[in-house]
CSV table of C-alpha atoms in Angstrom, one decimal:
chain,number,residue,atom,x,y,z
Y,1,MET,CA,-13.2,-17.9,-0.6
Y,2,ILE,CA,-14.2,-14.2,-0.9
Y,3,ARG,CA,-15.6,-14.3,2.7
Y,4,LEU,CA,-12.3,-15.8,3.9
Y,5,ILE,CA,-10.3,-13.1,2.2
Y,6,LEU,CA,-12.4,-10.2,3.5
Y,7,GLY,CA,-12.8,-11.7,7.0
Y,8,ASP,CA,-9.0,-12.1,7.4
Y,9,LEU,CA,-8.4,-8.6,6.1
Y,10,ILE,CA,-10.8,-7.2,8.8
Y,11,ASP,CA,-9.4,-9.4,11.5
Y,12,ASN,CA,-5.8,-8.4,10.8
Y,13,LEU,CA,-6.6,-4.9,9.7
Y,14,ARG,CA,-3.4,-3.4,11.3
Y,15,ILE,CA,-1.2,-5.7,9.2
Y,16,TRP,CA,-3.0,-5.1,5.9
Y,17,LEU,CA,-3.4,-1.4,6.5
Y,18,GLY,CA,0.4,-1.2,6.8
Y,19,ALA,CA,0.9,-3.1,3.5
Y,20,ALA,CA,-1.7,-0.8,1.8
Y,21,LEU,CA,0.0,2.3,3.2
Y,22,ILE,CA,3.4,1.2,1.7
Y,23,ALA,CA,1.6,0.5,-1.6
Y,24,ALA,CA,0.1,4.0,-1.5
Y,25,VAL,CA,3.5,5.7,-0.9
Y,26,ALA,CA,5.0,3.6,-3.7
Y,27,ALA,CA,2.2,4.9,-5.9
Y,28,VAL,CA,2.9,8.5,-5.0
Y,29,VAL,CA,6.5,8.0,-6.0
Y,30,GLY,CA,5.4,6.3,-9.2
Y,31,ALA,CA,3.0,9.1,-10.0
Y,32,ILE,CA,5.7,11.7,-9.8
Y,33,VAL,CA,7.8,9.6,-12.2
Y,34,ALA,CA,4.9,9.1,-14.6
Y,35,SER,CA,4.1,12.7,-14.5
Y,36,ASP,CA,7.7,13.6,-15.4
Y,37,ILE,CA,7.5,11.4,-18.4
Y,38,GLN,CA,4.1,12.5,-19.6
Y,39,THR,CA,5.0,16.1,-19.1
Y,40,ALA,CA,8.2,15.7,-21.1
Y,41,THR,CA,6.3,14.1,-23.9
Y,42,GLN,CA,3.9,17.0,-24.0
Y,43,VAL,CA,6.3,19.9,-23.8
Y,44,GLY,CA,9.0,18.5,-26.0
Y,45,GLY,CA,12.1,20.5,-27.0
Y,46,THR,CA,15.0,21.1,-24.6
Y,47,ALA,CA,12.7,21.1,-21.6
Y,48,GLY,CA,11.3,17.7,-22.5
Y,49,LEU,CA,14.8,16.3,-23.0
Y,50,ALA,CA,15.8,17.6,-19.5
Y,51,LEU,CA,12.7,16.0,-18.0
Y,52,TYR,CA,13.5,12.7,-19.7
Y,53,GLY,CA,17.0,12.7,-18.3
Y,54,ILE,CA,15.8,13.5,-14.8
Y,55,SER,CA,13.0,11.0,-14.9
Y,56,GLY,CA,15.4,8.2,-16.1
Y,57,THR,CA,17.5,8.7,-12.9
Y,58,VAL,CA,14.5,8.9,-10.7
Y,59,ILE,CA,13.0,5.8,-12.3
Y,60,LEU,CA,16.0,3.8,-11.5
Y,61,PHE,CA,16.2,4.9,-7.9
Y,62,SER,CA,12.5,4.5,-7.4
Y,63,ALA,CA,12.3,1.1,-9.1
Y,64,VAL,CA,15.1,-0.4,-7.0
Y,65,THR,CA,13.7,1.1,-3.8
Y,66,SER,CA,10.1,0.0,-4.6
Y,67,VAL,CA,11.1,-3.6,-5.3
Y,68,VAL,CA,13.2,-3.8,-2.1
Y,69,VAL,CA,10.8,-2.2,0.2
Y,70,LEU,CA,7.6,-3.6,-1.1
Y,71,GLY,CA,9.2,-7.1,-1.2
Y,72,SER,CA,10.2,-6.8,2.4
Y,73,ILE,CA,6.9,-5.5,3.6
Y,74,THR,CA,4.7,-8.0,1.7
Y,75,ASN,CA,6.9,-11.0,2.9
Y,76,LEU,CA,6.5,-9.6,6.4
Y,77,ALA,CA,2.8,-9.4,6.1
Y,78,VAL,CA,2.7,-13.0,5.0
Y,79,ALA,CA,5.1,-14.1,7.8
Y,80,LEU,CA,2.9,-12.4,10.5
Y,81,HIS,CA,0.0,-14.6,9.2
Y,82,GLN,CA,1.6,-17.9,9.5
Y,83,ARG,CA,-0.6,-19.1,12.4
Y,84,SER,CA,-3.8,-18.1,10.4
Y,85,TYR,CA,-2.6,-20.0,7.4
Y,86,ALA,CA,-1.9,-23.0,9.5
Y,87,LEU,CA,-5.4,-23.0,10.9
Y,88,TRP,CA,-6.7,-22.7,7.3
Y,89,GLN,CA,-4.8,-25.9,6.4
Y,90,LEU,CA,-6.2,-27.7,9.5
Y,91,VAL,CA,-9.8,-26.9,8.5
Y,92,GLY,CA,-9.3,-28.3,5.0
Y,93,LEU,CA,-7.8,-25.7,2.7
Y,94,GLY,CA,-5.1,-27.1,0.4
Y,95,PRO,CA,-1.7,-25.4,-0.2
Y,96,GLN,CA,-2.8,-24.1,-3.6
Y,97,GLN,CA,-5.9,-22.6,-2.1
Y,98,VAL,CA,-3.8,-20.9,0.6
Y,99,ARG,CA,-1.5,-19.5,-2.0
Y,100,ARG,CA,-4.4,-18.1,-4.0
Y,101,VAL,CA,-5.9,-16.4,-1.0
Y,102,VAL,CA,-2.6,-14.8,-0.1
Y,103,LYS,CA,-2.1,-13.5,-3.6
Y,104,ALA,CA,-5.7,-12.2,-3.6
Y,105,GLN,CA,-5.1,-10.4,-0.4
Y,106,LEU,CA,-1.9,-8.8,-1.6
Y,107,ALA,CA,-3.5,-7.8,-4.9
Y,108,LEU,CA,-6.4,-6.2,-3.1
Y,109,MET,CA,-4.1,-4.1,-0.9
Y,110,ALA,CA,-2.0,-3.2,-3.9
Y,111,LEU,CA,-5.0,-1.9,-5.8
Y,112,ILE,CA,-6.4,0.0,-2.8
Y,113,GLY,CA,-3.0,1.5,-2.0
Y,114,GLY,CA,-2.2,2.3,-5.6
Y,115,ALA,CA,-5.5,4.1,-6.2
Y,116,ALA,CA,-5.1,6.0,-2.9
Y,117,GLY,CA,-1.6,7.0,-3.7
Y,118,CYS,CA,-2.4,8.3,-7.1
Y,119,ALA,CA,-5.3,10.3,-5.7
Y,120,ALA,CA,-3.0,11.8,-3.0
Y,121,ALA,CA,-0.3,12.6,-5.6
Y,122,VAL,CA,-2.6,14.8,-7.9
Y,123,PRO,CA,-2.6,17.9,-5.6
Y,124,LEU,CA,1.1,17.4,-4.8
Y,125,LEU,CA,2.5,17.5,-8.3
Y,126,ARG,CA,2.2,21.2,-9.1
Y,127,PRO,CA,3.8,22.5,-5.9
Y,128,LEU,CA,6.5,19.8,-6.1
Y,129,PHE,CA,7.4,20.8,-9.6
Y,130,ALA,CA,7.5,24.5,-8.5
Y,131,PHE,CA,9.8,23.7,-5.6
Y,132,CYS,CA,12.2,21.3,-7.4
Y,133,PHE,CA,12.5,23.5,-10.5
Y,134,ALA,CA,12.5,26.9,-8.9
Y,135,ASN,CA,16.1,27.6,-10.1
Y,136,VAL,CA,15.6,26.2,-13.6
Y,137,PRO,CA,14.0,28.8,-15.8
Y,138,GLN,CA,13.1,26.4,-18.6
Y,139,LEU,CA,11.1,24.1,-16.2
Y,140,ARG,CA,9.7,26.2,-13.3
Y,141,ASP,CA,6.6,27.4,-15.2
Y,142,ILE,CA,5.6,24.0,-16.6
Y,143,THR,CA,2.3,22.5,-15.5
Y,144,PRO,CA,2.7,18.8,-14.8
Y,145,ALA,CA,0.5,16.4,-16.6
Y,146,PHE,CA,-1.0,13.2,-15.1
Y,147,SER,CA,-3.7,11.5,-17.2
Y,148,PRO,CA,-5.9,8.5,-16.4
Y,149,VAL,CA,-3.6,6.4,-18.6
Y,150,ALA,CA,-0.7,7.3,-16.3
Y,151,VAL,CA,-2.8,6.5,-13.3
Y,152,GLY,CA,-3.5,3.1,-14.7
Y,153,ALA,CA,0.2,2.5,-15.4
Y,154,VAL,CA,1.2,3.4,-11.9
Y,155,ILE,CA,-1.5,1.2,-10.3
Y,156,ALA,CA,-0.4,-1.7,-12.6
Y,157,TYR,CA,3.2,-1.1,-11.6
Y,158,VAL,CA,2.4,-1.2,-7.9
Y,159,LEU,CA,0.2,-4.4,-8.3
Y,160,VAL,CA,2.9,-6.2,-10.2
Y,161,THR,CA,5.7,-5.2,-7.8
Y,162,VAL,CA,3.6,-6.3,-4.8
Y,163,LEU,CA,2.7,-9.6,-6.3
Y,164,LEU,CA,6.3,-10.3,-7.3
Y,165,GLY,CA,7.6,-9.2,-4.0
Y,166,GLY,CA,5.1,-11.3,-2.1
Y,167,SER,CA,5.4,-14.4,-4.2
Y,168,ARG,CA,8.1,-16.0,-1.9
Y,169,GLY,CA,5.9,-15.3,1.1
Y,170,ALA,CA,2.9,-16.9,-0.6
Y,171,ARG,CA,4.9,-20.0,-1.4
Y,172,ARG,CA,6.0,-20.2,2.3
Y,173,ALA,CA,2.4,-19.8,3.5
Y,174,ALA,CA,1.4,-22.7,1.3
Y,175,GLN,CA,4.3,-25.0,2.0
Y,176,ILE,CA,4.9,-24.7,5.7
Y,177,PRO,CA,3.6,-27.7,7.8
Y,178,ALA,CA,0.5,-26.6,9.8
Y,179,ILE,CA,1.7,-28.0,13.1
Y,180,GLN,CA,5.1,-26.3,12.8
Y,181,ALA,CA,3.4,-22.9,12.1
Y,182,LEU,CA,1.1,-23.3,15.1
Y,183,ARG,CA,4.1,-24.1,17.4
Y,184,GLU,CA,6.1,-21.1,16.3
Y,185,PRO,CA,5.0,-17.4,16.5
Y,186,GLU,CA,7.0,-16.8,13.3
Y,187,ALA,CA,8.0,-19.5,10.8
Y,188,PRO,CA,11.8,-20.1,10.7
Y,189,THR,CA,13.5,-18.2,8.0
Y,190,LYS,CA,14.3,-20.4,5.0
Y,191,GLY,CA,17.5,-20.4,3.1
Y,192,MET,CA,18.3,-18.7,-0.2
Y,193,SER,CA,16.0,-19.5,-3.1
Y,194,THR,CA,17.3,-19.8,-6.7
Y,195,THR,CA,15.7,-16.4,-7.5
Y,196,ARG,CA,17.6,-14.7,-4.7
Y,197,TRP,CA,20.9,-16.2,-5.8
Y,198,LEU,CA,20.3,-15.2,-9.4
Y,199,THR,CA,19.3,-11.7,-8.4
Y,200,GLY,CA,22.3,-11.3,-6.2
Y,201,ALA,CA,24.6,-12.6,-8.9
Y,202,ALA,CA,23.1,-10.2,-11.5
Y,203,LEU,CA,23.4,-7.2,-9.1
Y,204,PHE,CA,27.0,-8.1,-8.2
Y,205,LEU,CA,28.0,-8.3,-11.9
Y,206,ILE,CA,26.3,-4.9,-12.6
Y,207,LEU,CA,28.3,-3.4,-9.7
Y,208,VAL,CA,31.5,-4.8,-11.0
Y,209,SER,CA,30.9,-3.5,-14.5
Y,210,ILE,CA,30.2,0.0,-13.1
Y,211,VAL,CA,33.5,0.0,-11.2
Y,212,VAL,CA,35.4,-1.3,-14.2
Y,213,SER,CA,34.0,1.3,-16.5
Y,214,LEU,CA,34.9,4.3,-14.3
Y,215,PRO,CA,38.7,4.8,-15.1
Y,216,GLY,CA,38.9,7.2,-18.0
Y,217,ALA,CA,35.3,8.1,-18.0
Y,218,GLU,CA,34.1,11.7,-18.2
Y,219,PRO,CA,33.4,13.2,-14.8
Y,220,GLU,CA,29.7,13.7,-15.5
Y,221,LYS,CA,29.2,10.1,-16.6
Y,222,ALA,CA,31.3,8.8,-13.7
Y,223,ALA,CA,29.2,10.7,-11.3
Y,224,THR,CA,26.0,9.2,-12.7
Y,225,SER,CA,27.5,5.7,-12.5
Y,226,LEU,CA,28.7,6.3,-8.9
Y,227,MET,CA,25.2,7.3,-7.8
Y,228,LEU,CA,23.9,3.8,-8.8
Y,229,ILE,CA,26.3,2.0,-6.4
Y,230,GLY,CA,24.2,2.8,-3.4
Y,231,PRO,CA,20.8,1.5,-4.5
Y,232,LEU,CA,22.3,-1.5,-6.3
Y,233,THR,CA,24.3,-2.5,-3.2
Y,234,ALA,CA,21.2,-2.2,-1.1
Y,235,GLY,CA,19.4,-4.4,-3.5
Y,236,LEU,CA,22.2,-6.9,-3.3
Y,237,LEU,CA,22.1,-7.0,0.5
Y,238,SER,CA,18.4,-7.4,0.4
Y,239,ALA,CA,18.7,-10.4,-2.0
Y,240,LEU,CA,21.4,-12.0,0.2
Y,241,SER,CA,19.9,-11.1,3.6
Y,242,PRO,CA,18.8,-14.7,4.5
Y,243,VAL,CA,22.5,-15.6,4.4
Y,244,PHE,CA,23.9,-13.1,6.9
Y,245,MET,CA,21.2,-11.0,8.6
Y,246,VAL,CA,20.6,-13.1,11.7
Y,247,ALA,CA,24.3,-13.9,12.2
Y,248,LEU,CA,25.2,-10.3,11.9
Y,249,LEU,CA,22.6,-9.2,14.4
Y,250,ARG,CA,23.7,-11.8,16.9
Y,251,ARG,CA,27.5,-11.2,16.5
Y,252,TRP,CA,27.8,-7.5,16.6
Y,253,THR,CA,25.4,-7.1,19.5
Y,254,ALA,CA,27.4,-9.7,21.4
Y,255,VAL,CA,30.8,-7.9,21.1
Y,256,LEU,CA,29.8,-4.9,23.2
Y,257,PRO,CA,31.6,-4.6,26.6
Y,258,LEU,CA,30.2,-6.8,29.3
Y,259,PRO,CA,28.3,-6.9,31.6
Y,260,LEU,CA,25.2,-5.7,29.8
Y,261,PRO,CA,21.8,-5.2,31.4
Y,262,GLY,CA,19.0,-7.6,30.9
Y,263,TRP,CA,17.0,-5.4,28.7
Y,264,TRP,CA,19.8,-5.3,26.1
Y,265,HIS,CA,19.8,-9.1,25.9
Y,266,LEU,CA,16.0,-9.1,25.5
Y,267,ALA,CA,16.4,-6.6,22.6
Y,268,ARG,CA,19.1,-8.5,20.8
Y,269,GLN,CA,17.3,-11.8,21.1
Y,270,ALA,CA,14.0,-10.3,19.8
Y,271,ALA,CA,15.8,-8.7,16.8
Y,272,ALA,CA,17.5,-12.0,15.9
Y,273,HIS,CA,14.4,-14.2,16.5
Y,274,HIS,CA,12.0,-12.1,14.4
Y,275,ALA,CA,14.1,-12.3,11.3
Y,276,SER,CA,11.4,-11.3,8.8
Y,277,GLN,CA,10.6,-8.2,10.9
Y,278,SER,CA,14.2,-7.2,11.4
Y,279,THR,CA,15.0,-7.5,7.7
Y,280,ALA,CA,12.0,-5.5,6.8
Y,281,VAL,CA,13.1,-2.7,9.0
Y,282,ILE,CA,16.9,-2.8,8.3
Y,283,ILE,CA,17.0,-3.1,4.5
Y,284,PRO,CA,14.9,0.0,3.8
Y,285,LEU,CA,17.1,2.0,6.2
Y,286,VAL,CA,20.2,0.7,4.3
Y,287,MET,CA,18.5,1.9,1.1
Y,288,ALA,CA,17.9,5.4,2.5
Y,289,VAL,CA,21.4,5.8,3.9
Y,290,SER,CA,23.1,4.4,0.8
Y,291,LEU,CA,21.0,6.6,-1.5
Y,292,VAL,CA,21.9,9.9,0.2
Y,293,GLY,CA,25.5,9.0,0.9
Y,294,CYS,CA,26.3,7.8,-2.6
Y,295,LEU,CA,24.6,10.8,-4.2
Y,296,TYR,CA,26.8,13.2,-2.3
Y,297,ALA,CA,29.9,11.0,-2.7
Y,298,SER,CA,29.4,10.8,-6.4
Y,299,GLN,CA,28.7,14.5,-6.7
Y,300,GLY,CA,32.2,15.2,-5.4
Y,301,THR,CA,33.7,13.7,-8.6
Y,302,ALA,CA,31.8,16.1,-10.8
Y,303,PRO,CA,33.1,19.5,-12.0
Y,304,GLY,CA,32.4,22.1,-9.4
Y,305,GLY,CA,32.1,19.7,-6.5
Y,306,ASP,CA,29.1,19.4,-4.3
Y,307,THR,CA,26.5,21.6,-6.0
Y,308,PHE,CA,23.2,19.9,-5.4
Y,309,SER,CA,20.4,22.2,-4.5
Y,310,ILE,CA,17.7,21.1,-2.0
Y,311,GLY,CA,15.2,20.9,-4.8
Y,312,GLY,CA,17.5,18.7,-6.8
Y,313,VAL,CA,18.0,16.3,-3.9
Y,314,VAL,CA,14.2,16.2,-3.2
Y,315,LEU,CA,13.5,15.5,-6.9
Y,316,LEU,CA,16.0,12.7,-7.2
Y,317,LEU,CA,15.8,11.1,-3.7
Y,318,GLY,CA,12.7,12.5,-2.0
Y,319,GLY,CA,10.4,9.7,-3.2
Y,320,PRO,CA,12.8,6.8,-2.6
Y,321,ILE,CA,13.8,8.0,0.8
Y,322,LEU,CA,10.2,8.6,1.8
Y,323,LEU,CA,9.3,5.1,0.7
Y,324,SER,CA,12.3,3.6,2.6
Y,325,LEU,CA,11.7,5.4,5.9
Y,326,THR,CA,8.0,4.8,5.7
Y,327,GLY,CA,8.5,1.1,5.0
Y,328,ALA,CA,10.9,0.7,8.0
Y,329,THR,CA,8.5,2.6,10.3
Y,330,VAL,CA,5.3,0.8,9.1
Y,331,THR,CA,6.9,-2.5,9.7
Y,332,LEU,CA,6.8,-2.0,13.4
Y,333,PHE,CA,3.2,-0.8,13.2
Y,334,MET,CA,2.3,-4.0,11.4
Y,335,ALA,CA,3.9,-6.2,14.1
Y,336,GLY,CA,1.9,-4.5,16.8
Y,337,ARG,CA,-0.1,-7.7,17.8
Y,338,GLN,CA,3.2,-9.5,18.2
Y,339,ARG,CA,4.5,-6.7,20.4
Y,340,ASP,CA,1.3,-7.0,22.5
Y,341,ARG,CA,2.0,-10.6,23.2
Y,342,GLU,CA,5.7,-10.1,24.0
Y,343,VAL,CA,4.9,-7.3,26.4
Y,344,ALA,CA,2.3,-9.4,28.2
Y,345,LEU,CA,4.8,-12.3,28.6
Y,346,LEU,CA,7.4,-10.0,30.0
Y,347,LEU,CA,4.9,-8.6,32.5
Y,348,VAL,CA,3.8,-12.0,33.8
Y,349,SER,CA,7.5,-13.0,34.0
Y,350,GLY,CA,8.2,-10.1,36.4
Y,351,GLY,CA,9.4,-7.5,34.0
Y,352,THR,CA,8.9,-3.8,34.8
Y,353,THR,CA,7.7,-1.0,32.6
Y,354,ALA,CA,11.2,0.5,32.6
Y,355,THR,CA,12.7,-2.8,31.5
Y,356,ILE,CA,10.2,-3.2,28.7
Y,357,VAL,CA,10.6,0.4,27.4
Y,358,ALA,CA,14.5,0.1,27.6
Y,359,ALA,CA,14.4,-3.2,25.7
Y,360,VAL,CA,12.2,-1.7,22.9
Y,361,VAL,CA,14.4,1.4,22.6
Y,362,SER,CA,17.5,-0.9,22.4
Y,363,GLU,CA,15.8,-2.9,19.7
Y,364,ALA,CA,15.3,0.3,17.7
Y,365,VAL,CA,18.9,1.2,18.2
Y,366,ILE,CA,20.0,-2.3,17.0
Y,367,TYR,CA,18.0,-1.9,13.8
Y,368,VAL,CA,19.4,1.5,13.0
Y,369,THR,CA,23.0,0.6,13.9
Y,370,THR,CA,22.8,-2.6,11.8
Y,371,ALA,CA,21.7,-0.5,8.9
Y,372,VAL,CA,24.6,1.9,9.4
Y,373,LEU,CA,27.1,-1.0,9.6
Y,374,LEU,CA,25.8,-2.2,6.2
Y,375,ALA,CA,25.3,1.1,4.4
Y,376,VAL,CA,28.3,3.3,5.5
Y,377,PRO,CA,30.9,1.0,4.0
Y,378,THR,CA,29.1,1.3,0.6
Y,379,VAL,CA,29.2,5.1,0.9
Y,380,LEU,CA,32.9,5.1,1.8
Y,381,ALA,CA,33.7,2.8,-1.0
Y,382,THR,CA,31.8,5.0,-3.4
Y,383,GLY,CA,33.9,8.0,-2.4
Y,384,LEU,CA,37.2,6.0,-2.6
Y,385,VAL,CA,36.3,4.4,-6.0
Y,386,GLY,CA,35.4,7.8,-7.4
Y,387,ALA,CA,38.6,9.3,-6.1
Y,388,TRP,CA,40.7,6.4,-7.5
Y,389,ALA,CA,39.0,6.4,-10.9
Y,390,LEU,CA,39.1,10.2,-11.5
Y,391,ASP,CA,42.1,11.2,-9.5
Y,392,VAL,CA,40.2,13.7,-7.3
Y,393,PRO,CA,40.0,14.1,-3.5
Y,394,PRO,CA,37.4,11.7,-2.0
Y,395,VAL,CA,34.0,13.0,-0.9
Y,396,PHE,CA,31.9,10.8,1.4
Y,397,GLY,CA,28.7,12.8,2.1
Y,398,LEU,CA,28.8,11.9,5.8
Y,399,GLY,CA,26.9,15.0,6.8
Y,400,ALA,CA,23.9,14.0,4.7
Y,401,VAL,CA,24.3,10.4,6.0
Y,402,SER,CA,24.2,11.6,9.6
Y,403,THR,CA,21.0,13.5,8.9
Y,404,VAL,CA,19.3,10.4,7.6
Y,405,VAL,CA,20.6,8.3,10.4
Y,406,VAL,CA,19.3,10.6,13.1
Y,407,ALA,CA,15.9,10.9,11.3
Y,408,SER,CA,15.8,7.1,11.1
Y,409,LEU,CA,16.6,6.7,14.8
Y,410,VAL,CA,13.8,9.1,15.8
Y,411,LEU,CA,11.2,7.4,13.5
Y,412,ILE,CA,12.1,3.9,14.4
Y,413,THR,CA,12.3,4.5,18.1
Y,414,THR,CA,8.9,6.2,18.1
Y,415,ALA,CA,7.4,3.5,16.0
Y,416,ALA,CA,8.7,0.9,18.5
Y,417,VAL,CA,8.0,2.6,21.7
Y,418,VAL,CA,4.4,3.8,21.0
Y,419,PRO,CA,3.0,0.2,20.4
Y,420,ALA,CA,4.9,-1.0,23.6
Y,421,LEU,CA,3.3,1.8,25.7
Y,422,LEU,CA,-0.1,0.9,24.3
Y,423,ALA,CA,0.5,-2.8,25.0
Y,424,LEU,CA,1.3,-1.9,28.6
Y,425,ARG,CA,-2.2,-0.5,29.1
Y,426,LYS,CA,-3.9,-3.7,27.9
Y,427,ASN,CA,-5.2,-6.5,30.1
Y,428,THR,CA,-2.4,-9.1,30.3
Y,429,VAL,CA,-4.7,-12.1,30.7
Y,430,ARG,CA,-6.9,-11.2,27.8
Y,431,THR,CA,-3.9,-10.6,25.5
Y,432,LEU,CA,-2.3,-14.0,26.3
Y,433,ALA,CA,-5.7,-15.7,26.1
Y,434,ALA,CA,-6.2,-14.3,22.6
Y,435,GLU,CA,-3.1,-16.2,21.5
């Protein structure tokens, strides 16, 4: 069993390195939060209370983001292995053995990524504190603490989150019929599980309770509640994504003015067909856009208006946004072998280099545009709800949203185009024969 786990990790190194990288980024974010809490405990007093308050907000943002992004990435890693799992079943492994192997692989990547992330966070903590608290006299001279106990807690958090996020994928790997997995490059997306329905219902009720509690609330408390709308809505969309994602991709890409070139149709079919990959790209982008937009929209309800400093934004959202954008980008890196095969098939079908590159760029545009279609209504609703509840002019934070969208488009396009260009340089016959 150990030889099987390690052999598959080596054979599919690109996929598992991507999963480990996301685990490492999640550990960096967790280390910052853990350091805030430990430092607050040590310094005490007013400074400690301030750090506790800040860390509470960061914990919520980071926890929701970690669960959503790590869940998407780990499920994608399992989905990209469907053919391998089918072969394992054909040579005699039972469903429970397959599930145990998958969980062992996920746990190993979580431990490696968690340890690497904590090691990377240690030299970053002091300059990060200095930058974020430069304008806060009580906090700018504090030396952040990060003990071995905190390191263990962060690694344990990453491990539990990865295993929980990948549990659905592990079940799919064990349950899918071997012949079906061998026929399809990616297993068909299943419907909603009971866990997803319960999670979606819980998040919806929390959102409703937040909106109901806003009228008559103090501006500071209302602003804090409004900040939560973005990440909670992104979590809700993630939970319900099997219901609407493929249909949304197919329908909005079909309503553009006709006639459209062939590369656009290639892009929209690829985005809709690879449901696991598309969801793993889009949902983290929705999280990033929602976080930034709702933060600025909520701040418009507070006394003094939009007063966030750059350090404050980095402290509150730097980690979650980094995790979200990294997750979306790494998804395309993980699916590189799948891209190799698609490019080879297009070449033998008569496709040109220009057509392939245009299709890949269009696919990136589809991902980012879909994320905008899902996230911007949440940002607008946050501004309007805040204005309604507190009787103030609405603020939407569209400038910050535009910045994140442009950055997302650049990252996703680069992450999609580079593997395609590398695939164009490979031997087509060998690539197809390997499949």
